[in-house]
Amino acid sequence: MPRIARFIRDNQPNVYHIVSRTALQGLPIKDRDNDFLLGLIKKLSQFYFVDVLGFALLGNHFHLVIRMYPESDPTDDEIKKRLHKYYGDELNVTGVLISDYRKRLTSLGAYVKDIKQGFTRYFNKKYGRRGFFWGDRFKSMIVQDGLSLVNLMAYVDLNPIRAGIVKKPEDYRWCSLGYHTQTGNKDGLLSIDFGMKEWNEFDPKEIVRKYRQFVYETGAVDAGKGKVMDKKIVEKARKKGYKISRTDRFRYRCRYFTDSGVIGGKDFVQEVFDQVKHLLRSKDERKFTPVGGVEGLYSMKRLGT
């Protein structure tokens, strides 16, 4: 029996909720694997014509909420720019190539396929295995902007709560709220669009605060699926107006003190990197990143490990 074609509304952006599960038993995807998966999503989302609205990466599946743009949206120059950025300036970009990539870079199937295949190659190489990693065909659902979208995104961000992994979404760095809070939406990965146009807000911090309020209030309701947020935690956040204090932001960034290879002032981290880079297996030339919430402090990841 042939597969049912995915629902696509032509000539307009579509918001999709994507879910894909592993074919392996248990929880094979570890923390560092999710770091790789998130990096892969970030890289491909700069290549494809998509906005990433939300995500949750877990031990055996992932959720991704994106807005995908139609073939009619990108100009030839935009496609050419992305091809050169992804493949290098030496790529000879012809009209035929632009036409081919116009279809590919606006294709939901191609986008998710690149994510899943890229992760499978990484996982199999890292753990010395062969064969499939992901299970059945990924699920995709078209989502209406507005209340439907904000409820969906809250559902996605509450996944680590329902699974009993953390008590607050911000404590889980592989979901939207965790990424916003712990990294300050590093590299602009996430579009500040939670489907609530009636908020009429333009300040990103205020938009995230209102979304956080929605997630907390929703998370305290027992829907009969998994764990719910502790009402005491919700009440405490409610009293603070759902704002995240400087102290909270620092606490969320404390992982830098255990996950980093080197931490200190910018000159110090650069000096250590120059001395040890010959020992690193990674070709990553990024030397350090600022530790958000702590002025003058920089971190270098454990490259190549």
Short mmCIF file of C-alpha atoms in Angstrom, two decimals:
data_model
loop_
_atom_site.label_atom_id
_atom_site.label_comp_id
_atom_site.label_asym_id
_atom_site.label_seq_id
_atom_site.Cartn_x
_atom_site.Cartn_y
_atom_site.Cartn_z
CA MET A 1 0.00 0.00 0.00
CA PRO A 2 1.57 3.37 -1.01
CA ARG A 3 2.35 5.92 1.67
CA ILE A 4 -0.05 8.78 2.15
CA ALA A 5 1.50 12.01 0.90
CA ARG A 6 2.36 14.60 3.54
CA PHE A 7 -0.02 17.51 3.90
CA ILE A 8 1.40 20.66 2.31
CA ARG A 9 -0.38 23.94 1.59
CA ASP A 10 1.11 25.33 -1.60
CA ASN A 11 2.61 28.80 -2.00
CA GLN A 12 2.55 29.73 1.68
CA PRO A 13 4.63 29.02 4.77
CA ASN A 14 3.57 25.97 6.76
CA VAL A 15 4.21 25.31 10.45
CA TYR A 16 5.00 21.66 11.17
CA HIS A 17 5.32 19.59 14.31
CA ILE A 18 7.85 16.85 13.51
CA VAL A 19 8.40 13.74 15.65
CA SER A 20 10.91 10.97 14.99
CA ARG A 21 11.77 7.99 17.20
CA THR A 22 14.75 5.67 17.30
CA ALA A 23 14.43 2.00 16.35
CA LEU A 24 16.77 1.02 19.21
CA GLN A 25 15.69 -0.15 22.64
CA GLY A 26 15.92 1.98 25.75
CA LEU A 27 17.36 5.50 25.75
CA PRO A 28 20.37 5.31 23.42
CA ILE A 29 20.75 9.07 22.86
CA LYS A 30 23.02 10.49 25.57
CA ASP A 31 23.72 14.11 26.49
CA ARG A 32 26.65 14.57 24.10
CA ASP A 33 24.66 12.90 21.33
CA ASN A 34 21.92 15.49 21.83
CA ASP A 35 24.57 18.20 21.69
CA PHE A 36 25.55 16.88 18.25
CA LEU A 37 21.91 16.60 17.14
CA LEU A 38 21.21 20.17 18.22
CA GLY A 39 24.30 21.40 16.38
CA LEU A 40 23.18 19.54 13.27
CA ILE A 41 19.69 21.07 13.44
CA LYS A 42 21.27 24.50 13.84
CA LYS A 43 23.57 24.01 10.85
CA LEU A 44 20.86 22.67 8.53
CA SER A 45 18.37 25.31 9.62
CA GLN A 46 20.77 27.97 8.37
CA PHE A 47 20.93 26.13 5.04
CA TYR A 48 17.24 25.36 4.49
CA PHE A 49 14.53 28.00 4.33
CA VAL A 50 13.01 27.28 7.72
CA ASP A 51 12.43 29.02 11.02
CA VAL A 52 12.95 26.85 14.10
CA LEU A 53 10.20 27.69 16.57
CA GLY A 54 10.77 25.01 19.19
CA PHE A 55 12.28 21.62 19.96
CA ALA A 56 12.77 18.91 22.56
CA LEU A 57 15.53 16.33 22.12
CA LEU A 58 15.17 13.29 24.36
CA GLY A 59 16.77 9.90 24.92
CA ASN A 60 14.85 8.03 22.24
CA HIS A 61 13.06 10.63 20.09
CA PHE A 62 12.92 14.28 19.17
CA HIS A 63 10.26 16.93 18.61
CA LEU A 64 10.84 19.83 16.24
CA VAL A 65 8.50 22.73 15.47
CA ILE A 66 9.41 24.66 12.33
CA ARG A 67 7.98 27.06 9.80
CA MET A 68 8.93 25.95 6.27
CA TYR A 69 8.83 28.42 3.41
CA PRO A 70 7.52 27.60 -0.10
CA GLU A 71 9.55 27.46 -3.32
CA SER A 72 8.21 30.85 -4.37
CA ASP A 73 9.78 32.68 -1.40
CA PRO A 74 13.60 32.54 -1.78
CA THR A 75 15.26 34.62 -4.47
CA ASP A 76 18.07 33.28 -6.66
CA ASP A 77 20.54 35.46 -4.76
CA GLU A 78 19.38 34.06 -1.40
CA ILE A 79 19.82 30.49 -2.65
CA LYS A 80 23.24 31.29 -4.12
CA LYS A 81 24.34 32.88 -0.84
CA ARG A 82 23.33 29.81 1.18
CA LEU A 83 25.03 27.43 -1.25
CA HIS A 84 28.30 29.35 -1.02
CA LYS A 85 28.08 29.56 2.76
CA TYR A 86 27.42 25.82 3.08
CA TYR A 87 29.72 24.44 0.37
CA GLY A 88 32.28 27.22 -0.05
CA ASP A 89 32.84 30.03 -2.54
CA GLU A 90 34.52 27.70 -5.03
CA LEU A 91 31.16 26.08 -5.85
CA ASN A 92 30.08 26.95 -9.40
CA VAL A 93 26.45 27.98 -8.95
CA THR A 94 24.50 27.63 -12.20
CA GLY A 95 20.87 28.29 -13.01
CA VAL A 96 20.16 24.56 -13.05
CA LEU A 97 21.76 24.15 -9.61
CA ILE A 98 19.69 27.01 -8.22
CA SER A 99 16.51 25.43 -9.61
CA ASP A 100 17.36 22.06 -8.04
CA TYR A 101 18.19 23.58 -4.68
CA ARG A 102 15.09 25.76 -4.70
CA LYS A 103 13.06 22.54 -4.47
CA ARG A 104 15.37 20.88 -1.97
CA LEU A 105 15.84 23.78 0.43
CA THR A 106 12.08 24.28 0.76
CA SER A 107 11.32 20.56 1.15
CA LEU A 108 10.24 19.27 4.56
CA GLY A 109 11.22 15.71 3.62
CA ALA A 110 14.73 16.69 2.51
CA TYR A 111 15.29 18.80 5.64
CA VAL A 112 14.32 16.04 8.08
CA LYS A 113 16.14 13.41 6.00
CA ASP A 114 19.39 15.39 6.26
CA ILE A 115 18.95 15.69 10.04
CA LYS A 116 18.24 11.99 10.52
CA GLN A 117 20.91 10.70 8.13
CA GLY A 118 23.53 13.07 9.53
CA PHE A 119 22.82 11.89 13.06
CA THR A 120 22.81 8.21 12.05
CA ARG A 121 26.27 8.56 10.45
CA TYR A 122 27.56 10.27 13.60
CA PHE A 123 25.99 7.73 15.98
CA ASN A 124 27.13 4.65 14.05
CA LYS A 125 30.69 5.93 13.77
CA LYS A 126 30.88 6.94 17.42
CA TYR A 127 29.52 3.66 18.77
CA GLY A 128 30.99 1.33 16.13
CA ARG A 129 27.72 0.03 14.75
CA ARG A 130 25.92 -0.31 11.41
CA GLY A 131 22.38 -0.17 10.17
CA PHE A 132 19.29 1.89 10.84
CA PHE A 133 19.03 4.16 13.84
CA TRP A 134 15.61 5.77 13.36
CA GLY A 135 12.38 3.79 13.33
CA ASP A 136 9.34 4.39 11.17
CA ARG A 137 8.82 7.34 8.88
CA PHE A 138 8.85 10.61 10.82
CA LYS A 139 5.49 12.09 11.77
CA SER A 140 4.53 15.58 10.65
CA MET A 141 1.49 17.67 11.46
CA ILE A 142 0.49 21.05 10.01
CA VAL A 143 -0.24 23.49 12.83
CA GLN A 144 -2.29 26.67 12.71
CA ASP A 145 -0.68 29.87 13.98
CA GLY A 146 -2.10 31.32 17.16
CA LEU A 147 -3.54 29.35 20.06
CA SER A 148 -2.93 25.96 18.40
CA LEU A 149 0.76 26.75 17.94
CA VAL A 150 1.43 28.10 21.43
CA ASN A 151 -0.31 25.07 22.98
CA LEU A 152 1.75 22.74 20.81
CA MET A 153 4.99 24.47 21.75
CA ALA A 154 4.10 24.24 25.44
CA TYR A 155 3.44 20.52 24.93
CA VAL A 156 6.87 20.12 23.31
CA ASP A 157 8.69 22.07 26.04
CA LEU A 158 6.94 20.05 28.75
CA ASN A 159 8.27 16.73 27.41
CA PRO A 160 11.20 16.56 29.86
CA ILE A 161 8.75 17.32 32.70
CA ARG A 162 6.37 14.52 31.72
CA ALA A 163 9.32 12.14 31.41
CA GLY A 164 10.44 13.02 34.95
CA ILE A 165 13.89 14.21 33.78
CA VAL A 166 13.69 17.72 35.31
CA LYS A 167 11.28 19.76 37.37
CA LYS A 168 11.39 22.90 35.21
CA PRO A 169 11.77 23.18 31.43
CA GLU A 170 14.65 25.65 31.83
CA ASP A 171 16.67 22.95 33.59
CA TYR A 172 16.76 20.91 30.37
CA ARG A 173 19.09 22.46 27.84
CA TRP A 174 17.79 20.41 24.89
CA CYS A 175 14.36 22.06 24.78
CA SER A 176 13.28 25.52 23.63
CA LEU A 177 12.92 27.16 27.04
CA GLY A 178 16.16 25.60 28.23
CA TYR A 179 17.96 26.92 25.15
CA HIS A 180 16.48 30.41 25.55
CA THR A 181 17.40 30.54 29.23
CA GLN A 182 20.77 28.80 29.31
CA THR A 183 22.24 30.27 26.12
CA GLY A 184 20.21 33.42 25.55
CA ASN A 185 19.10 31.90 22.23
CA LYS A 186 22.67 31.56 21.04
CA ASP A 187 23.24 32.19 17.31
CA GLY A 188 19.58 33.18 16.99
CA LEU A 189 18.60 29.54 16.49
CA LEU A 190 15.02 30.02 17.66
CA SER A 191 12.54 32.39 16.08
CA ILE A 192 10.83 34.48 18.77
CA ASP A 193 7.40 33.55 17.47
CA PHE A 194 5.19 31.62 19.82
CA GLY A 195 2.00 31.93 17.82
CA MET A 196 0.50 34.60 20.04
CA LYS A 197 0.28 37.69 17.85
CA GLU A 198 -2.23 39.23 20.24
CA TRP A 199 0.58 39.69 22.77
CA ASN A 200 1.64 42.65 20.64
CA GLU A 201 5.11 42.50 22.15
CA PHE A 202 8.39 43.39 20.45
CA ASP A 203 10.82 42.90 23.34
CA PRO A 204 12.20 39.32 23.03
CA LYS A 205 12.69 39.02 26.81
CA GLU A 206 9.08 39.94 27.46
CA ILE A 207 7.84 37.55 24.77
CA VAL A 208 9.82 34.70 26.35
CA ARG A 209 8.53 35.69 29.82
CA LYS A 210 4.91 35.49 28.66
CA TYR A 211 5.54 32.21 26.89
CA ARG A 212 7.20 30.87 30.04
CA GLN A 213 4.08 31.84 32.00
CA PHE A 214 1.91 29.96 29.53
CA VAL A 215 4.11 26.85 29.76
CA TYR A 216 4.16 26.87 33.57
CA GLU A 217 0.42 27.34 33.92
CA THR A 218 -0.21 24.63 31.32
CA GLY A 219 2.37 22.31 32.87
CA ALA A 220 0.62 22.38 36.24
CA VAL A 221 -2.53 20.84 34.75
CA ASP A 222 -2.76 17.06 34.97
CA ALA A 223 -3.61 15.86 31.47
CA GLY A 224 -3.21 12.20 32.40
CA LYS A 225 0.07 11.78 30.51
CA GLY A 226 3.20 11.60 32.62
CA LYS A 227 4.25 13.92 35.42
CA VAL A 228 3.13 17.52 35.87
CA MET A 229 4.94 20.57 37.19
CA ASP A 230 5.05 20.94 40.93
CA LYS A 231 2.44 23.52 41.92
CA LYS A 232 4.88 25.03 44.44
CA ILE A 233 7.36 25.71 41.64
CA VAL A 234 4.61 27.29 39.54
CA GLU A 235 3.43 29.42 42.46
CA LYS A 236 6.98 30.63 43.14
CA ALA A 237 7.45 31.61 39.50
CA ARG A 238 4.03 33.28 39.52
CA LYS A 239 5.05 35.48 42.44
CA LYS A 240 8.15 36.56 40.48
CA GLY A 241 6.00 37.44 37.49
CA TYR A 242 7.69 34.61 35.56
CA LYS A 243 10.83 36.68 35.19
CA ILE A 244 14.20 34.93 35.30
CA SER A 245 16.57 36.74 37.63
CA ARG A 246 20.29 37.30 37.10
CA THR A 247 20.93 34.71 39.82
CA ASP A 248 18.76 32.17 38.00
CA ARG A 249 20.59 32.80 34.74
CA PHE A 250 23.93 32.31 36.47
CA ARG A 251 22.74 29.05 37.99
CA TYR A 252 21.64 27.76 34.60
CA ARG A 253 25.08 28.55 33.24
CA CYS A 254 26.91 26.72 36.02
CA ARG A 255 27.31 23.72 33.67
CA TYR A 256 30.16 25.67 32.06
CA PHE A 257 32.19 24.97 35.21
CA THR A 258 31.94 21.22 34.61
CA ASP A 259 31.38 20.83 30.86
CA SER A 260 34.17 23.11 29.66
CA GLY A 261 37.72 22.17 28.77
CA VAL A 262 39.05 25.58 29.82
CA ILE A 263 37.37 28.49 31.57
CA GLY A 264 38.69 31.94 32.45
CA GLY A 265 39.38 35.33 30.91
CA LYS A 266 39.47 35.70 27.14
CA ASP A 267 43.27 36.01 26.90
CA PHE A 268 43.80 33.04 29.22
CA VAL A 269 41.49 30.75 27.24
CA GLN A 270 43.14 31.83 23.98
CA GLU A 271 46.60 31.13 25.42
CA VAL A 272 45.65 27.65 26.62
CA PHE A 273 43.99 26.84 23.30
CA ASP A 274 47.11 27.80 21.35
CA GLN A 275 49.18 25.51 23.57
CA VAL A 276 46.93 22.45 23.38
CA LYS A 277 45.31 22.66 19.94
CA HIS A 278 47.83 20.18 18.51
CA LEU A 279 46.40 17.58 20.90
CA LEU A 280 42.83 18.01 19.69
CA ARG A 281 41.31 15.61 17.18
CA SER A 282 38.62 18.12 16.26
CA LYS A 283 39.10 20.49 13.33
CA ASP A 284 36.83 23.01 15.03
CA GLU A 285 38.59 26.37 14.95
CA ARG A 286 36.15 28.05 17.33
CA LYS A 287 38.33 28.83 20.31
CA PHE A 288 35.98 30.09 23.00
CA THR A 289 32.55 31.45 23.79
CA PRO A 290 31.43 33.94 26.48
CA VAL A 291 29.72 32.47 29.51
CA GLY A 292 26.34 34.17 29.52
CA GLY A 293 25.45 36.08 32.66
CA VAL A 294 29.07 36.35 33.88
CA GLU A 295 30.91 39.36 32.50
CA GLY A 296 34.45 38.73 31.26
CA LEU A 297 34.30 34.94 31.58
CA TYR A 298 34.93 32.66 28.60
CA SER A 299 34.76 28.92 28.02
CA MET A 300 36.34 26.51 25.57
CA LYS A 301 34.56 23.21 24.95
CA ARG A 302 36.28 19.86 25.20
CA LEU A 303 36.91 19.76 21.48
CA GLY A 304 37.47 16.34 19.96
CA THR A 305 36.13 14.38 22.91
#
